[in-house]
Amino acid sequence: MNILVVGGGGREHAIIKKLKEDRRVETVYALPGNGGIAADAVCLGGSAVDIPAVVAAAKVHSVDFVVVAPDDPLVLGMVDALEAEGFPCFGPGKNAAIIEGSKAFSKDLMKKYGIPTAAYETFTDMEAALSYVAACPLPAVVKADGLALGKGVLICETREAAREAVRSMMEGRVFGDSGATVVIEEFLTGPEVSVLSFTDGETVVPMVSSMDHKRVLDGDQGLNTGGMGTVAPNPYYTSEIAAECMEKIFLPTIRAMKAEGRPFRGCLYFGLMLTPDGPRVIEYNCRFGDPETQVVLPLLESSLLEIMLAVSGGRLAETEARFSNKSACCVILASEGYPQKYDRGFPITLPETAADEQVCIAGAAKKDGKLLTSGGRVLGAVAVAEDLPAAIAKAYALADRIHFDNAFCRRDIGQRALKALEEKK
Ligand code: AMP
Ligand code: GLY
């Protein structure tokens, strides 16, 4: 089979590496891909949100199956366009991707179907939002309704900050039209857990849990990023909590989407907070997480291709999705200055990797046969081992064998998880 993977980051590299373990896979095309992904797929370049170009590429290369990985093309309806031309896809259609595309939609869905989440109010009128924050509980969490590269969430400790957040989103449009509607939420506390799941709209199969590290600096300090590293499984996510989430969150969400006439097929990502009152949904994503995918997929023992075909064909209930009991860690190497201004164009030296190690390239370009940095998050050093301490040590040992100028990483990926393991003993 020839497969087209839409996207070009570390997540897509991890997906491509896993797909290629299935012997039925002949050629993988990536659109756009990147200079590092080029070692594993034919990179077509272009733009992941250019729907006509993706449909044309699927035709030209006679692909048998398309995986649409990033949120924006899913929210724009790329899967609908591909399926209309007869290409089977992994990924939700536009009417289901709205679960990530609009926070107002997902909050209203949870309220309607009794799915536990933070209490909230939605506003399309700035004056109404301002008078609400004049008296609401603090801290207040102010969220832009639409996609905002994971940055549209402001946690406001003071009324002044909350007013400023509302103004900057609704009037200043710092997140563009995403801020035309804002959601203001109750502030929750507790460990965060990412649970990615496969679903064909009827059956939901959670993958192994994971923990992201969103802040740029050690000790969860500094600015928010797309994610500086991940570990799996997440030790806070016990089997009791998993059972509770299945009953109160995962199944009710799948059923709610179906009842709304928006059956979700693809990877549904549950961003959860384990509060003192039980698990709550912080956010839904309509896609694989980045860099969660880099630790979750290496632990998948079954064929990813088989599962994706089953999701697309509505046969997930009959398909095996088995995960190993090992642990995985991903350490992101980024360019100094990320998530703000950074330089690019530095040569990357990659080491040989063992079977339980891999490097997922996120931001690199090939020039004259050389791999050069081209993004803020450049790559993820990923390792699998028998337990979490070993996986963390191995991922850092791998990261330390990779070189490019201006590289930096957090040095404490997995430390919170290790503490949680200690507390469990
Ligand atoms: P989101 O983009 O909705 O995932 O939010 C980004 C981050 O903001 C989350 O990963 C949480 O750390 C934090 N956050 C979002 N909503 C809340 C909330 N209601 N209470 C506390 N923290 C939150
Ligand atoms: N790592 C968080 C996300 O993919 O949204």
Coordinates of C-alpha atoms and ligand atoms in Angstrom, one line a residue:
M1 CA 0.0 0.0 0.0
N2 CA 1.0 3.6 -0.6
I3 CA 0.3 5.9 2.2
L4 CA 0.1 9.7 2.3
V5 CA 0.8 11.3 5.7
V6 CA -0.2 15.0 5.9
G7 CA 1.9 17.1 8.3
G8 CA 5.6 17.6 8.8
G9 CA 6.6 17.5 12.5
G10 CA 7.9 15.1 15.1
R11 CA 4.5 13.6 15.5
E12 CA 4.3 12.8 11.8
H13 CA 7.8 11.3 11.9
A14 CA 6.7 9.0 14.8
I15 CA 3.6 8.0 12.9
I16 CA 5.5 7.2 9.7
K17 CA 8.1 5.1 11.5
K18 CA 5.4 3.1 13.1
L19 CA 3.4 2.6 9.9
K20 CA 6.5 1.3 8.2
E21 CA 6.7 -1.6 10.6
D22 CA 3.8 -3.1 8.7
R23 CA 5.1 -5.0 5.7
R24 CA 2.1 -4.1 3.6
V25 CA 3.4 -0.5 3.5
E26 CA 5.3 0.2 0.3
T27 CA 5.9 3.9 -0.1
V28 CA 5.0 6.6 2.4
Y29 CA 4.6 10.1 1.1
A30 CA 4.7 13.1 3.5
L31 CA 3.2 16.5 2.7
P32 CA 5.1 18.6 3.5
G33 CA 7.3 16.3 5.5
N34 CA 10.7 17.8 6.5
G35 CA 14.4 17.2 5.9
G36 CA 14.6 14.6 8.6
I37 CA 11.4 12.8 7.7
A38 CA 13.0 12.4 4.2
A39 CA 15.0 9.5 5.6
D40 CA 11.7 7.5 6.0
A41 CA 9.3 9.0 3.5
V42 CA 9.1 10.7 0.2
C43 CA 8.6 14.4 1.2
L44 CA 6.4 16.4 -1.2
G45 CA 6.7 19.8 0.4
G46 CA 3.9 22.2 0.0
S47 CA 1.4 23.1 2.7
A48 CA -0.5 20.8 5.1
V49 CA -3.6 23.1 4.9
D50 CA -3.8 23.2 1.1
I51 CA -6.7 20.9 0.5
P52 CA -6.7 20.9 -3.3
A53 CA -3.0 20.2 -3.4
V54 CA -3.3 17.3 -1.0
V55 CA -6.2 15.8 -3.0
A56 CA -4.1 16.3 -6.2
A57 CA -1.0 14.6 -4.5
A58 CA -3.2 11.6 -3.4
K59 CA -4.2 11.2 -7.1
V60 CA -0.8 11.7 -8.7
H61 CA 0.8 9.2 -6.3
S62 CA -2.1 6.7 -6.4
V63 CA -2.2 6.5 -2.7
D64 CA -4.4 3.9 -1.0
F65 CA -4.8 5.6 2.4
V66 CA -4.3 9.1 3.8
V67 CA -3.4 10.0 7.4
V68 CA -4.2 13.6 8.2
A69 CA -2.3 14.4 11.4
P70 CA -2.5 18.2 12.2
D71 CA -5.5 20.0 13.7
D72 CA -5.9 22.8 11.1
P73 CA -6.5 20.7 8.0
L74 CA -8.8 18.5 10.0
V75 CA -10.8 21.5 11.2
L76 CA -10.9 22.8 7.6
G77 CA -12.4 19.6 6.3
M78 CA -9.5 17.9 4.5
V79 CA -10.8 14.4 5.3
D80 CA -14.2 15.3 3.8
A81 CA -12.5 16.5 0.6
L82 CA -10.3 13.4 0.3
E83 CA -13.2 10.9 1.0
A84 CA -15.3 12.7 -1.6
E85 CA -12.6 11.7 -4.1
G86 CA -12.6 8.1 -2.9
F87 CA -9.5 8.2 -0.7
P88 CA -10.0 6.4 2.7
C89 CA -8.6 8.4 5.5
F90 CA -7.6 8.3 9.2
G91 CA -8.9 11.4 10.8
P92 CA -12.2 13.0 11.6
G93 CA -14.4 14.9 9.2
K94 CA -14.9 18.6 9.7
N95 CA -18.2 18.2 11.6
A96 CA -16.4 16.1 14.2
A97 CA -13.0 18.0 14.3
I98 CA -15.0 20.9 15.7
I99 CA -14.5 19.2 19.1
E100 CA -11.1 20.8 19.0
G101 CA -11.9 23.6 16.6
S102 CA -14.3 25.3 19.0
K103 CA -14.0 25.4 22.7
A104 CA -17.5 26.8 23.0
F105 CA -18.7 23.7 21.1
S106 CA -16.8 21.2 23.2
K107 CA -17.8 22.9 26.5
D108 CA -21.5 22.9 25.5
L109 CA -21.2 19.3 24.5
M110 CA -19.8 18.3 27.9
K111 CA -22.5 20.3 29.7
K112 CA -25.3 18.8 27.6
Y113 CA -24.1 15.2 28.2
G114 CA -22.9 15.5 31.8
I115 CA -19.2 15.0 31.0
P116 CA -17.1 16.4 33.9
T117 CA -15.2 19.6 33.0
A118 CA -14.5 23.0 34.5
A119 CA -17.5 25.2 35.1
Y120 CA -17.6 28.0 32.4
E121 CA -19.3 30.8 30.6
T122 CA -19.1 31.6 26.9
F123 CA -19.1 35.2 25.6
T124 CA -19.4 36.8 22.1
D125 CA -19.9 40.3 23.6
M126 CA -16.8 41.9 25.2
E127 CA -18.8 44.1 27.6
A128 CA -20.6 41.0 28.9
A129 CA -17.2 39.2 29.4
L130 CA -15.7 42.3 31.2
S131 CA -18.6 42.5 33.6
Y132 CA -18.4 38.8 34.2
V133 CA -14.7 39.0 35.2
A134 CA -15.4 41.9 37.5
A135 CA -17.0 39.4 39.9
C136 CA -16.0 35.8 38.9
P137 CA -13.8 33.6 41.1
L138 CA -10.0 34.0 40.7
P139 CA -7.8 32.7 39.1
A140 CA -9.9 32.9 36.0
V141 CA -9.0 30.9 32.9
V142 CA -9.7 32.8 29.7
K143 CA -9.6 30.8 26.5
A144 CA -9.9 31.9 22.8
D145 CA -12.7 29.8 21.2
G146 CA -10.7 28.6 18.1
L147 CA -7.4 27.1 17.2
A148 CA -4.5 29.2 18.6
L149 CA -1.4 26.9 18.3
G150 CA -2.0 25.8 21.9
K151 CA -1.4 29.4 23.1
G152 CA -5.0 30.7 23.4
V153 CA -5.3 30.0 27.1
L154 CA -4.5 32.6 29.8
I155 CA -4.6 31.9 33.5
C156 CA -5.4 35.1 35.2
E157 CA -4.6 35.6 38.9
T158 CA -6.0 39.1 39.1
R159 CA -9.1 40.9 37.8
E160 CA -6.8 43.3 35.9
A161 CA -5.1 40.4 34.2
A162 CA -8.5 38.8 33.3
R163 CA -9.8 42.1 31.9
E164 CA -6.6 42.5 29.9
A165 CA -6.9 38.9 28.6
V166 CA -10.5 39.5 27.5
R167 CA -9.6 42.7 25.8
S168 CA -6.5 41.3 24.0
M169 CA -8.5 38.4 22.6
M170 CA -11.8 40.1 21.8
E171 CA -10.6 43.5 20.8
G172 CA -6.9 43.2 20.0
R173 CA -7.5 39.8 18.3
V174 CA -4.1 38.6 19.4
F175 CA -5.2 35.1 18.4
G176 CA -7.0 36.4 15.3
D177 CA -10.7 35.4 14.8
S178 CA -10.1 32.6 17.3
G179 CA -10.8 35.3 19.9
A180 CA -14.2 36.4 18.6
T181 CA -15.7 34.1 21.1
V182 CA -14.1 33.5 24.5
V183 CA -14.7 30.9 27.2
I184 CA -14.0 31.8 30.8
E185 CA -13.5 28.9 33.1
E186 CA -13.1 27.9 36.7
F187 CA -9.5 27.2 37.6
L188 CA -8.8 23.5 38.4
T189 CA -5.8 21.9 40.1
G190 CA -4.3 18.5 39.9
P191 CA -1.9 16.5 37.8
E192 CA -2.5 16.6 34.0
V193 CA -2.7 13.4 31.9
S194 CA -2.9 13.0 28.2
V195 CA -4.9 10.1 26.9
L196 CA -4.9 9.5 23.2
S197 CA -7.5 7.1 21.9
F198 CA -8.5 5.3 18.7
T199 CA -12.1 5.6 17.9
D200 CA -14.3 4.7 14.9
G201 CA -17.3 6.5 16.2
E202 CA -18.7 3.4 18.1
T203 CA -15.7 1.8 19.9
V204 CA -13.1 3.7 21.8
V205 CA -9.7 2.2 22.6
P206 CA -7.5 4.3 24.8
M207 CA -3.8 4.2 24.2
V208 CA -1.2 4.2 27.0
S209 CA -1.4 7.4 29.0
S210 CA 1.3 10.1 28.9
M211 CA 2.5 13.3 30.5
D212 CA 3.5 16.4 28.6
H213 CA 5.9 19.2 29.8
K214 CA 4.5 22.4 28.3
R215 CA 6.7 25.1 29.9
V216 CA 10.0 25.9 28.3
L217 CA 12.2 25.8 31.5
D218 CA 13.0 23.3 34.2
G219 CA 10.6 23.2 37.1
D220 CA 7.7 24.1 34.8
Q221 CA 8.9 27.7 34.6
G222 CA 8.9 30.1 31.7
L223 CA 6.7 30.4 28.6
N224 CA 4.3 27.8 27.3
T225 CA 5.5 25.8 24.3
G226 CA 4.1 23.1 22.0
G227 CA 5.7 20.6 24.5
M228 CA 9.3 20.1 25.6
G229 CA 9.1 16.4 26.4
T230 CA 6.9 13.5 27.3
V231 CA 6.8 10.3 29.3
A232 CA 4.5 7.3 29.1
P233 CA 2.8 5.8 30.9
N234 CA 1.7 8.6 33.3
P235 CA 2.1 7.2 36.8
Y236 CA -0.8 9.4 38.1
Y237 CA -3.2 7.6 35.8
T238 CA -3.9 4.4 37.8
S239 CA -6.1 1.6 36.5
E240 CA -8.9 2.8 38.8
I241 CA -8.8 6.3 37.3
A242 CA -8.6 4.7 33.8
A243 CA -11.8 2.8 34.5
E244 CA -13.5 5.9 35.9
C245 CA -12.5 7.9 32.8
M246 CA -13.8 5.2 30.5
E247 CA -17.1 5.2 32.1
K248 CA -17.6 9.0 32.8
I249 CA -15.6 10.6 30.0
F250 CA -14.4 8.4 27.0
L251 CA -17.6 6.4 26.3
P252 CA -20.0 9.4 27.0
T253 CA -17.9 11.6 24.6
I254 CA -18.0 9.0 21.8
R255 CA -21.8 8.5 22.3
A256 CA -22.4 12.3 22.5
M257 CA -20.6 12.9 19.2
K258 CA -22.6 10.1 17.6
A259 CA -25.9 11.4 19.0
E260 CA -25.1 14.9 17.7
G261 CA -24.7 13.4 14.2
R262 CA -20.9 14.0 14.3
P263 CA -19.4 10.5 14.7
F264 CA -15.7 10.9 15.4
R265 CA -13.3 8.6 13.5
G266 CA -9.6 9.0 14.2
C267 CA -7.5 9.8 17.2
L268 CA -9.4 11.6 19.9
Y269 CA -7.0 13.2 22.5
F270 CA -8.4 13.7 26.0
G271 CA -6.5 16.3 28.0
L272 CA -7.4 15.5 31.6
M273 CA -6.8 17.0 35.0
L274 CA -7.0 14.7 38.0
T275 CA -8.7 17.1 40.4
P276 CA -9.5 16.3 44.1
D277 CA -13.1 15.9 42.9
G278 CA -12.2 13.4 40.2
P279 CA -11.0 13.6 36.6
R280 CA -12.1 16.5 34.5
V281 CA -11.7 17.2 30.8
I282 CA -9.4 20.2 30.2
E283 CA -9.5 20.0 26.4
Y284 CA -10.2 17.7 23.5
N285 CA -7.9 17.5 20.5
C286 CA -9.1 15.9 17.3
R287 CA -5.7 14.4 16.5
F288 CA -2.5 12.8 17.9
G289 CA -0.6 15.0 20.4
D290 CA 2.8 16.3 19.8
P291 CA 5.1 15.2 21.5
E292 CA 2.8 12.6 23.2
T293 CA 2.8 10.5 20.0
Q294 CA 6.6 10.1 20.1
V295 CA 6.3 8.1 23.4
V296 CA 2.9 6.4 22.9
L297 CA 3.4 4.8 19.4
P298 CA 6.8 3.1 20.3
L299 CA 4.9 1.2 23.0
L300 CA 2.2 0.0 20.5
E301 CA 2.9 -3.7 19.7
S302 CA 0.0 -4.1 17.2
S303 CA 0.2 -2.8 13.7
L304 CA -0.7 0.9 13.5
L305 CA -1.7 0.5 9.9
E306 CA -4.2 -2.3 10.8
I307 CA -5.7 -0.1 13.5
M308 CA -5.9 2.9 11.3
L309 CA -7.6 0.9 8.5
A310 CA -10.0 -0.5 11.1
V311 CA -10.9 3.0 12.4
S312 CA -11.5 4.2 8.9
G313 CA -13.6 1.2 8.1
G314 CA -15.6 1.1 11.3
R315 CA -14.1 -2.2 12.4
L316 CA -12.2 -1.2 15.5
A317 CA -14.1 -3.5 17.8
E318 CA -12.7 -6.5 16.0
T319 CA -9.1 -5.2 15.9
E320 CA -6.3 -5.7 18.4
A321 CA -4.5 -2.6 19.8
R322 CA -2.0 -4.0 22.3
F323 CA 0.5 -1.9 24.2
S324 CA 3.7 -3.1 25.9
N325 CA 4.3 -2.7 29.7
K326 CA 7.5 -0.8 29.1
S327 CA 8.0 2.9 29.5
A328 CA 9.1 5.6 27.1
C329 CA 10.6 9.1 27.3
C330 CA 11.0 11.9 24.7
V331 CA 13.3 14.8 25.3
I332 CA 12.8 17.7 22.8
L333 CA 16.0 19.5 21.6
A334 CA 15.0 23.0 20.7
S335 CA 16.7 26.1 19.3
E336 CA 17.9 28.6 21.9
G337 CA 15.3 31.4 22.1
Y338 CA 12.3 29.1 21.4
P339 CA 9.3 29.7 21.8
Q340 CA 10.2 33.2 20.8
K341 CA 12.9 34.3 18.4
Y342 CA 15.6 31.8 17.4
D343 CA 18.2 31.4 14.7
R344 CA 18.1 28.5 12.2
G345 CA 20.4 26.8 9.7
F346 CA 22.8 25.0 12.0
P347 CA 24.0 21.5 10.9
I348 CA 22.6 18.6 12.9
T349 CA 24.8 15.5 13.7
L350 CA 22.7 12.4 14.3
P351 CA 24.1 9.3 16.0
E352 CA 23.4 5.7 15.2
T353 CA 20.4 4.5 17.2
A354 CA 19.6 1.1 18.8
A355 CA 16.3 -0.7 18.3
D356 CA 14.8 0.9 21.4
E357 CA 15.9 4.4 20.5
Q358 CA 14.6 6.8 17.8
V359 CA 15.0 10.4 16.7
C360 CA 11.9 12.1 15.5
I361 CA 12.7 15.2 13.5
A362 CA 10.4 18.2 13.9
G363 CA 12.2 21.2 12.4
A364 CA 14.9 20.4 10.0
A365 CA 15.6 21.0 6.3
K366 CA 18.0 19.2 3.9
K367 CA 20.4 21.5 2.0
D368 CA 23.2 20.1 -0.2
G369 CA 22.8 16.8 1.5
K370 CA 23.2 18.3 5.0
L371 CA 20.5 18.3 7.7
L372 CA 20.0 21.9 9.0
T373 CA 17.9 23.2 11.9
S374 CA 14.8 25.0 10.6
G375 CA 12.4 25.2 13.5
G376 CA 12.1 26.0 17.2
R377 CA 11.5 22.4 18.2
V378 CA 14.1 20.7 16.2
L379 CA 13.8 17.0 17.2
G380 CA 12.8 14.5 19.9
A381 CA 15.2 12.0 21.4
V382 CA 13.0 9.0 22.2
A383 CA 13.9 5.9 24.2
V384 CA 12.0 2.8 25.4
A385 CA 13.1 0.8 28.4
E386 CA 11.8 -1.6 31.1
D387 CA 10.8 1.1 33.5
L388 CA 10.5 4.9 33.6
P389 CA 13.9 5.7 35.3
A390 CA 15.7 3.7 32.6
A391 CA 13.7 5.2 29.8
I392 CA 14.5 8.8 31.0
A393 CA 18.2 8.0 31.4
K394 CA 18.3 6.5 28.0
A395 CA 16.5 9.3 26.3
Y396 CA 18.9 11.8 27.8
A397 CA 21.9 9.7 26.8
L398 CA 20.6 9.7 23.3
A399 CA 19.9 13.5 23.4
D400 CA 23.5 14.0 24.5
R401 CA 24.8 12.2 21.4
I402 CA 23.0 14.6 19.1
H403 CA 24.6 17.9 18.2
F404 CA 23.7 21.2 16.7
D405 CA 24.6 24.8 17.6
N406 CA 22.3 26.7 19.9
A407 CA 20.6 23.5 21.1
F408 CA 18.9 23.3 24.5
C409 CA 16.5 21.0 26.3
R410 CA 14.8 20.7 29.6
R411 CA 16.9 18.6 32.0
D412 CA 13.9 17.5 34.2
I413 CA 11.6 15.6 31.7
G414 CA 10.0 12.8 33.7
Q415 CA 11.1 14.0 37.2
R416 CA 7.5 14.8 38.3
A417 CA 6.5 11.4 37.1
L418 CA 9.3 9.7 39.0
K419 CA 8.2 11.6 42.2
A420 CA 4.7 10.3 41.6
L421 CA 6.1 6.8 41.4
E422 CA 8.0 7.3 44.7
E423 CA 4.8 8.6 46.4
K424 CA 2.9 5.5 45.2
K425 CA 5.3 3.1 47.0
Ligands
AMP1 P1 -5.7 23.9 26.8 O1 -5.1 24.6 25.5 O2 -7.2 24.1 26.9 O3 -5.2 22.5 27.0 O4 -5.0 24.7 28.0 C1 -3.6 24.8 28.1 C2 -3.1 24.5 29.5 O5 -3.7 25.5 30.4 C3 -3.6 23.2 30.1 O6 -2.7 22.2 29.7 C4 -3.6 23.5 31.5 O7 -2.3 23.4 32.1 C5 -4.0 24.9 31.6 N1 -5.5 25.0 31.9 C6 -6.5 25.0 30.9 N2 -7.7 25.0 31.5 C7 -7.5 25.1 32.8 C8 -8.3 25.1 34.0 N3 -9.7 25.2 33.8 N4 -7.8 25.1 35.2 C9 -6.4 25.1 35.3 N5 -5.6 25.0 34.3 C10 -6.1 25.0 33.1
GLY2 N1 1.2 18.2 23.4 C1 -0.1 18.9 23.4 C2 -0.8 18.8 22.1 O1 -0.4 18.1 21.2 O2 -1.7 19.6 22.0

